[in-house]
PDB file of C-alpha atoms in Angstrom:
ATOM      1  CA  UNK X  47      -0.160  -0.102  -0.102  1.00 83.00           C
ATOM      2  CA  UNK X  48       2.995   2.375   0.928  1.00 87.00           C
ATOM      3  CA  UNK X  49       4.592   1.920  -2.496  1.00 87.00           C
ATOM      4  CA  UNK X  50       1.306   2.599  -4.424  1.00 92.00           C
ATOM      5  CA  UNK X  51       0.587   5.512  -2.399  1.00 94.00           C
ATOM      6  CA  UNK X  52       3.792   7.087  -2.834  1.00 94.00           C
ATOM      7  CA  UNK X  53       3.920   6.463  -6.515  1.00 94.00           C
ATOM      8  CA  UNK X  54       0.424   7.792  -6.858  1.00 95.00           C
ATOM      9  CA  UNK X  55       0.885  10.929  -4.932  1.00 95.00           C
ATOM     10  CA  UNK X  56       4.086  11.711  -6.955  1.00 96.00           C
ATOM     11  CA  UNK X  57       2.975  10.746 -10.445  1.00 96.00           C
ATOM     12  CA  UNK X  58      -0.802  11.041 -10.351  1.00 94.00           C
ATOM     13  CA  UNK X  59      -0.821  14.115 -12.699  1.00 94.00           C
ATOM     14  CA  UNK X  60       1.912  12.882 -14.881  1.00 95.00           C
ATOM     15  CA  UNK X  61       1.919   9.165 -15.179  1.00 94.00           C
ATOM     16  CA  UNK X  62       3.866   9.273 -18.221  1.00 95.00           C
ATOM     17  CA  UNK X  63       6.977  10.358 -16.330  1.00 96.00           C
ATOM     18  CA  UNK X  64       6.548   7.133 -14.209  1.00 94.00           C
ATOM     19  CA  UNK X  65       6.492   4.998 -17.235  1.00 94.00           C
ATOM     20  CA  UNK X  66       9.284   6.697 -18.938  1.00 95.00           C
ATOM     21  CA  UNK X  67      11.213   6.046 -15.729  1.00 93.00           C
ATOM     22  CA  UNK X  68      10.514   2.340 -15.917  1.00 92.00           C
ATOM     23  CA  UNK X  69      11.927   2.303 -19.649  1.00 92.00           C
ATOM     24  CA  UNK X  70      14.797   4.539 -18.535  1.00 93.00           C
ATOM     25  CA  UNK X  71      15.759   1.863 -15.794  1.00 91.00           C
ATOM     26  CA  UNK X  72      15.961  -0.929 -18.463  1.00 92.00           C
ATOM     27  CA  UNK X  73      13.441  -3.014 -16.991  1.00 91.00           C
ATOM     28  CA  UNK X  74      11.579  -3.138 -20.331  1.00 91.00           C
ATOM     29  CA  UNK X  75      14.610  -3.788 -22.470  1.00 92.00           C
ATOM     30  CA  UNK X  76      14.133  -6.861 -24.470  1.00 91.00           C
ATOM     31  CA  UNK X  77      16.726  -9.414 -23.430  1.00 91.00           C
ATOM     32  CA  UNK X  78      16.574 -11.867 -26.268  1.00 88.00           C
ATOM     33  CA  UNK X  79      17.524 -14.883 -24.472  1.00 87.00           C
ATOM     34  CA  UNK X  80      17.115 -18.260 -26.216  1.00 81.00           C
ATOM     35  CA  UNK X  81      15.476 -20.015 -23.361  1.00 81.00           C
ATOM     36  CA  UNK X  82      11.996 -21.624 -22.929  1.00 73.00           C
ATOM     37  CA  UNK X  83       9.573 -19.051 -21.262  1.00 64.00           C
ATOM     38  CA  UNK X  84      11.650 -15.849 -21.984  1.00 71.00           C
ATOM     39  CA  UNK X  85       9.540 -13.504 -23.685  1.00 67.00           C
ATOM     40  CA  UNK X  86      10.581 -11.397 -26.657  1.00 68.00           C
ATOM     41  CA  UNK X  87       9.391  -8.152 -25.381  1.00 80.00           C
ATOM     42  CA  UNK X  88       8.055  -6.774 -22.036  1.00 87.00           C
ATOM     43  CA  UNK X  89       4.887  -4.624 -22.282  1.00 87.00           C
ATOM     44  CA  UNK X  90       4.600  -1.771 -20.079  1.00 90.00           C
ATOM     45  CA  UNK X  91       1.627   0.330 -21.094  1.00 87.00           C
ATOM     46  CA  UNK X  92       2.059   3.906 -21.832  1.00 90.00           C
ATOM     47  CA  UNK X  93      -0.975   6.278 -20.743  1.00 91.00           C
ATOM     48  CA  UNK X  94      -3.405   7.550 -23.092  1.00 89.00           C
ATOM     49  CA  UNK X  95      -6.841   8.887 -22.619  1.00 84.00           C
ATOM     50  CA  UNK X  96      -8.282   5.517 -23.998  1.00 87.00           C
ATOM     51  CA  UNK X  97      -6.374   3.206 -21.688  1.00 86.00           C
ATOM     52  CA  UNK X  98      -5.802   5.159 -18.375  1.00 90.00           C
ATOM     53  CA  UNK X  99      -7.855   5.220 -15.296  1.00 89.00           C
ATOM     54  CA  UNK X 100      -7.493   6.442 -11.638  1.00 89.00           C
ATOM     55  CA  UNK X 101      -6.156   3.016 -10.238  1.00 91.00           C
ATOM     56  CA  UNK X 102      -3.806   2.362 -13.174  1.00 91.00           C
ATOM     57  CA  UNK X 103      -0.842   3.921 -11.502  1.00 92.00           C
ATOM     58  CA  UNK X 104      -0.959   2.559  -8.090  1.00 91.00           C
ATOM     59  CA  UNK X 105      -1.567  -1.085  -9.727  1.00 89.00           C
ATOM     60  CA  UNK X 106       1.483  -0.487 -11.925  1.00 89.00           C
ATOM     61  CA  UNK X 107       3.473   0.390  -9.039  1.00 87.00           C
ATOM     62  CA  UNK X 108       3.304  -2.864  -7.546  1.00 84.00           C
ATOM     63  CA  UNK X 109       3.627  -4.826 -10.887  1.00 80.00           C
ATOM     64  CA  UNK X 110      -0.107  -5.156 -11.953  1.00 81.00           C
ATOM     65  CA  UNK X 111      -1.052  -3.501 -15.390  1.00 82.00           C
ATOM     66  CA  UNK X 112       2.379  -4.491 -16.677  1.00 86.00           C
ATOM     67  CA  UNK X 113       3.736  -7.646 -18.559  1.00 86.00           C
ATOM     68  CA  UNK X 114       7.433  -7.821 -17.295  1.00 88.00           C
ATOM     69  CA  UNK X 115       8.952 -11.176 -17.885  1.00 88.00           C
ATOM     70  CA  UNK X 116      10.537 -12.888 -14.895  1.00 89.00           C
ATOM     71  CA  UNK X 117      14.051 -12.673 -16.641  1.00 91.00           C
ATOM     72  CA  UNK X 118      13.647  -8.860 -16.792  1.00 92.00           C
ATOM     73  CA  UNK X 119      12.555  -8.868 -13.048  1.00 92.00           C
ATOM     74  CA  UNK X 120      15.909 -10.917 -12.353  1.00 94.00           C
ATOM     75  CA  UNK X 121      17.913  -8.249 -14.318  1.00 95.00           C
ATOM     76  CA  UNK X 122      16.488  -5.508 -12.234  1.00 95.00           C
ATOM     77  CA  UNK X 123      17.138  -7.288  -8.923  1.00 96.00           C
ATOM     78  CA  UNK X 124      20.748  -8.263 -10.104  1.00 97.00           C
ATOM     79  CA  UNK X 125      21.240  -4.556 -10.651  1.00 98.00           C
ATOM     80  CA  UNK X 126      20.359  -3.994  -7.163  1.00 98.00           C
ATOM     81  CA  UNK X 127      22.834  -6.558  -6.153  1.00 98.00           C
ATOM     82  CA  UNK X 128      25.336  -5.190  -8.531  1.00 97.00           C
ATOM     83  CA  UNK X 129      25.132  -1.646  -6.989  1.00 98.00           C
ATOM     84  CA  UNK X 130      22.970  -0.217  -9.611  1.00 97.00           C
ATOM     85  CA  UNK X 131      24.543  -1.641 -12.701  1.00 97.00           C
ATOM     86  CA  UNK X 132      22.115  -3.761 -14.772  1.00 97.00           C
ATOM     87  CA  UNK X 133      23.414  -6.368 -17.107  1.00 96.00           C
ATOM     88  CA  UNK X 134      21.623  -8.818 -19.135  1.00 92.00           C
ATOM     89  CA  UNK X 135      21.306 -12.237 -17.281  1.00 89.00           C
ATOM     90  CA  UNK X 136      24.140 -14.792 -17.863  1.00 84.00           C
ATOM     91  CA  UNK X 137      23.439 -18.385 -17.644  1.00 79.00           C
ATOM     92  CA  UNK X 138      27.081 -19.219 -18.129  1.00 80.00           C
ATOM     93  CA  UNK X 139      30.373 -17.418 -17.901  1.00 82.00           C
ATOM     94  CA  UNK X 140      30.815 -15.029 -20.915  1.00 83.00           C
ATOM     95  CA  UNK X 141      30.964 -11.341 -21.837  1.00 87.00           C
ATOM     96  CA  UNK X 142      28.845  -9.144 -19.836  1.00 91.00           C
ATOM     97  CA  UNK X 143      26.278  -7.099 -21.730  1.00 93.00           C
ATOM     98  CA  UNK X 144      25.498  -3.823 -19.882  1.00 95.00           C
ATOM     99  CA  UNK X 145      21.827  -2.514 -20.064  1.00 95.00           C
ATOM    100  CA  UNK X 146      22.101   0.398 -17.914  1.00 96.00           C
ATOM    101  CA  UNK X 147      25.299   1.664 -16.251  1.00 97.00           C
ATOM    102  CA  UNK X 148      23.558   3.039 -13.197  1.00 97.00           C
ATOM    103  CA  UNK X 149      19.832   2.508 -12.630  1.00 96.00           C
ATOM    104  CA  UNK X 150      19.663   4.745  -9.398  1.00 95.00           C
ATOM    105  CA  UNK X 151      21.914   6.716  -7.012  1.00 96.00           C
ATOM    106  CA  UNK X 152      24.359   4.796  -4.833  1.00 97.00           C
ATOM    107  CA  UNK X 153      22.229   6.002  -1.708  1.00 97.00           C
ATOM    108  CA  UNK X 154      18.908   4.588  -3.147  1.00 96.00           C
ATOM    109  CA  UNK X 155      20.544   1.233  -4.186  1.00 97.00           C
ATOM    110  CA  UNK X 156      22.009   1.113  -0.639  1.00 97.00           C
ATOM    111  CA  UNK X 157      18.621   1.658   0.983  1.00 97.00           C
ATOM    112  CA  UNK X 158      17.029  -1.070  -1.147  1.00 96.00           C
ATOM    113  CA  UNK X 159      19.667  -3.508  -0.521  1.00 98.00           C
ATOM    114  CA  UNK X 160      19.060  -2.963   3.275  1.00 97.00           C
ATOM    115  CA  UNK X 161      15.333  -3.337   2.873  1.00 96.00           C
ATOM    116  CA  UNK X 162      15.833  -6.551   0.787  1.00 97.00           C
ATOM    117  CA  UNK X 163      18.181  -8.108   3.373  1.00 97.00           C
ATOM    118  CA  UNK X 164      15.649  -7.145   6.058  1.00 97.00           C
ATOM    119  CA  UNK X 165      12.681  -8.676   4.186  1.00 96.00           C
ATOM    120  CA  UNK X 166      14.317 -12.118   4.563  1.00 96.00           C
ATOM    121  CA  UNK X 167      15.888 -11.669   7.844  1.00 96.00           C
ATOM    122  CA  UNK X 168      12.916  -9.930   9.693  1.00 96.00           C
ATOM    123  CA  UNK X 169       9.931  -9.901   7.201  1.00 94.00           C
ATOM    124  CA  UNK X 170       7.772 -11.873   5.116  1.00 91.00           C
ATOM    125  CA  UNK X 171      10.647 -13.524   3.363  1.00 93.00           C
ATOM    126  CA  UNK X 172      11.862 -15.502   6.389  1.00 94.00           C
ATOM    127  CA  UNK X 173      11.256 -18.743   4.506  1.00 92.00           C
ATOM    128  CA  UNK X 174      14.124 -17.904   2.236  1.00 93.00           C
ATOM    129  CA  UNK X 175      16.598 -17.583   5.338  1.00 93.00           C
ATOM    130  CA  UNK X 176      19.760 -19.849   5.316  1.00 94.00           C
ATOM    131  CA  UNK X 177      22.017 -20.829   7.994  1.00 93.00           C
ATOM    132  CA  UNK X 178      24.847 -20.962   5.512  1.00 95.00           C
ATOM    133  CA  UNK X 179      24.534 -17.630   3.634  1.00 96.00           C
ATOM    134  CA  UNK X 180      22.901 -14.287   3.973  1.00 97.00           C
ATOM    135  CA  UNK X 181      20.122 -13.735   1.463  1.00 97.00           C
ATOM    136  CA  UNK X 182      18.408 -10.601   0.158  1.00 98.00           C
ATOM    137  CA  UNK X 183      15.181 -10.562  -1.767  1.00 96.00           C
ATOM    138  CA  UNK X 184      11.614  -9.806  -2.134  1.00 95.00           C
ATOM    139  CA  UNK X 185       8.489 -11.675  -3.200  1.00 92.00           C
ATOM    140  CA  UNK X 186       5.288 -10.735  -5.159  1.00 87.00           C
ATOM    141  CA  UNK X 187       2.107 -11.846  -6.693  1.00 84.00           C
ATOM    142  CA  UNK X 188       0.142 -10.851  -9.724  1.00 80.00           C
ATOM    143  CA  UNK X 189      -3.007 -11.896 -11.023  1.00 79.00           C
ATOM    144  CA  UNK X 190      -3.375 -13.174 -14.616  1.00 78.00           C
ATOM    145  CA  UNK X 191      -6.155 -11.812 -16.630  1.00 72.00           C
ATOM    146  CA  UNK X 192      -8.806 -14.333 -17.905  1.00 71.00           C
ATOM    147  CA  UNK X 193     -12.070 -14.206 -19.576  1.00 69.00           C
ATOM    148  CA  UNK X 194     -13.407 -16.439 -16.897  1.00 67.00           C
ATOM    149  CA  UNK X 195     -13.296 -14.520 -13.513  1.00 68.00           C
ATOM    150  CA  UNK X 196     -14.533 -17.339 -11.602  1.00 71.00           C
ATOM    151  CA  UNK X 197     -11.145 -19.002 -11.813  1.00 69.00           C
ATOM    152  CA  UNK X 198      -8.302 -16.757 -10.447  1.00 83.00           C
ATOM    153  CA  UNK X 199      -4.654 -17.607 -11.657  1.00 86.00           C
ATOM    154  CA  UNK X 200      -1.740 -16.078 -10.152  1.00 86.00           C
ATOM    155  CA  UNK X 201       1.897 -15.592 -10.687  1.00 87.00           C
ATOM    156  CA  UNK X 202       3.867 -15.845  -7.632  1.00 90.00           C
ATOM    157  CA  UNK X 203       7.726 -15.194  -7.167  1.00 92.00           C
ATOM    158  CA  UNK X 204      10.532 -14.742  -5.043  1.00 95.00           C
ATOM    159  CA  UNK X 205      13.786 -12.662  -6.527  1.00 95.00           C
ATOM    160  CA  UNK X 206      16.820 -12.100  -4.616  1.00 96.00           C
ATOM    161  CA  UNK X 207      20.720 -12.561  -4.551  1.00 98.00           C
ATOM    162  CA  UNK X 208      23.153 -14.116  -2.312  1.00 98.00           C
ATOM    163  CA  UNK X 209      25.481 -13.870  -0.282  1.00 98.00           C
ATOM    164  CA  UNK X 210      23.702 -10.539   0.536  1.00 97.00           C
ATOM    165  CA  UNK X 211      26.820  -8.769   1.878  1.00 95.00           C
ATOM    166  CA  UNK X 212      28.878  -9.841  -1.172  1.00 96.00           C
ATOM    167  CA  UNK X 213      26.634 -10.799  -3.913  1.00 97.00           C
ATOM    168  CA  UNK X 214      27.763 -13.626  -6.362  1.00 95.00           C
ATOM    169  CA  UNK X 215      24.243 -15.022  -7.518  1.00 95.00           C
ATOM    170  CA  UNK X 216      20.897 -13.813  -8.303  1.00 95.00           C
ATOM    171  CA  UNK X 217      17.931 -15.998  -8.427  1.00 94.00           C
ATOM    172  CA  UNK X 218      14.259 -15.768  -9.535  1.00 94.00           C
ATOM    173  CA  UNK X 219      11.497 -18.556  -8.578  1.00 93.00           C
ATOM    174  CA  UNK X 220       8.464 -17.749 -10.615  1.00 90.00           C
ATOM    175  CA  UNK X 221       5.294 -20.182 -10.769  1.00 90.00           C
ATOM    176  CA  UNK X 222       1.686 -19.888 -11.621  1.00 89.00           C
ATOM    177  CA  UNK X 223      -0.785 -20.911  -9.105  1.00 88.00           C
ATOM    178  CA  UNK X 224      -4.357 -21.583  -9.217  1.00 86.00           C
ATOM    179  CA  UNK X 225      -6.647 -19.916  -6.519  1.00 83.00           C
ATOM    180  CA  UNK X 226      -5.725 -18.723  -3.157  1.00 83.00           C
ATOM    181  CA  UNK X 227      -3.630 -18.672  -0.904  1.00 84.00           C
ATOM    182  CA  UNK X 228      -1.139 -17.300  -3.676  1.00 82.00           C
ATOM    183  CA  UNK X 229       1.835 -15.765  -1.982  1.00 81.00           C
ATOM    184  CA  UNK X 230       5.411 -15.415  -3.374  1.00 78.00           C
ATOM    185  CA  UNK X 231       6.884 -15.523   0.193  1.00 77.00           C
ATOM    186  CA  UNK X 232       4.988 -18.796   1.101  1.00 78.00           C
ATOM    187  CA  UNK X 233       5.109 -20.611  -2.209  1.00 73.00           C
TER     188      UNK X 233
END
């Protein structure tokens, strides 16, 4: 609720600036990964009079109203682990392809890193705790739009990195779930 409120309060009268910011981050950059399930191009709707309504921005701020593939989410979280430098996900050692040299200020990245560590150590992400390595991450849930509203399908996920104090690996676990409960932290 807090994230949605802050985004709506700051961008309600200029939602195009929020959407432009998402594109500027690099989260909508096509990754062109040759793996099953990797979408060709993310879809983040740009505001027009025909497709925009009062709740669009708050919903977008928490991942609804957008179509961002899990691998793009992974690239974003990896940028946080990488002190703000966003790179194309690497499935094996090779040349690093930089998408965005610095997605946010160092102080903002540091604050997000602290929040992600606390999400796992003290918050809803406690199921990702490990005795062997410190983990940082966050979870999420979004509803898949269907013609039949009787059947609710969700995408639940956890994304993060480890060791949190000196990141070496980033990971995303994403799955479709029919019905409730549907929580990225629990699933």
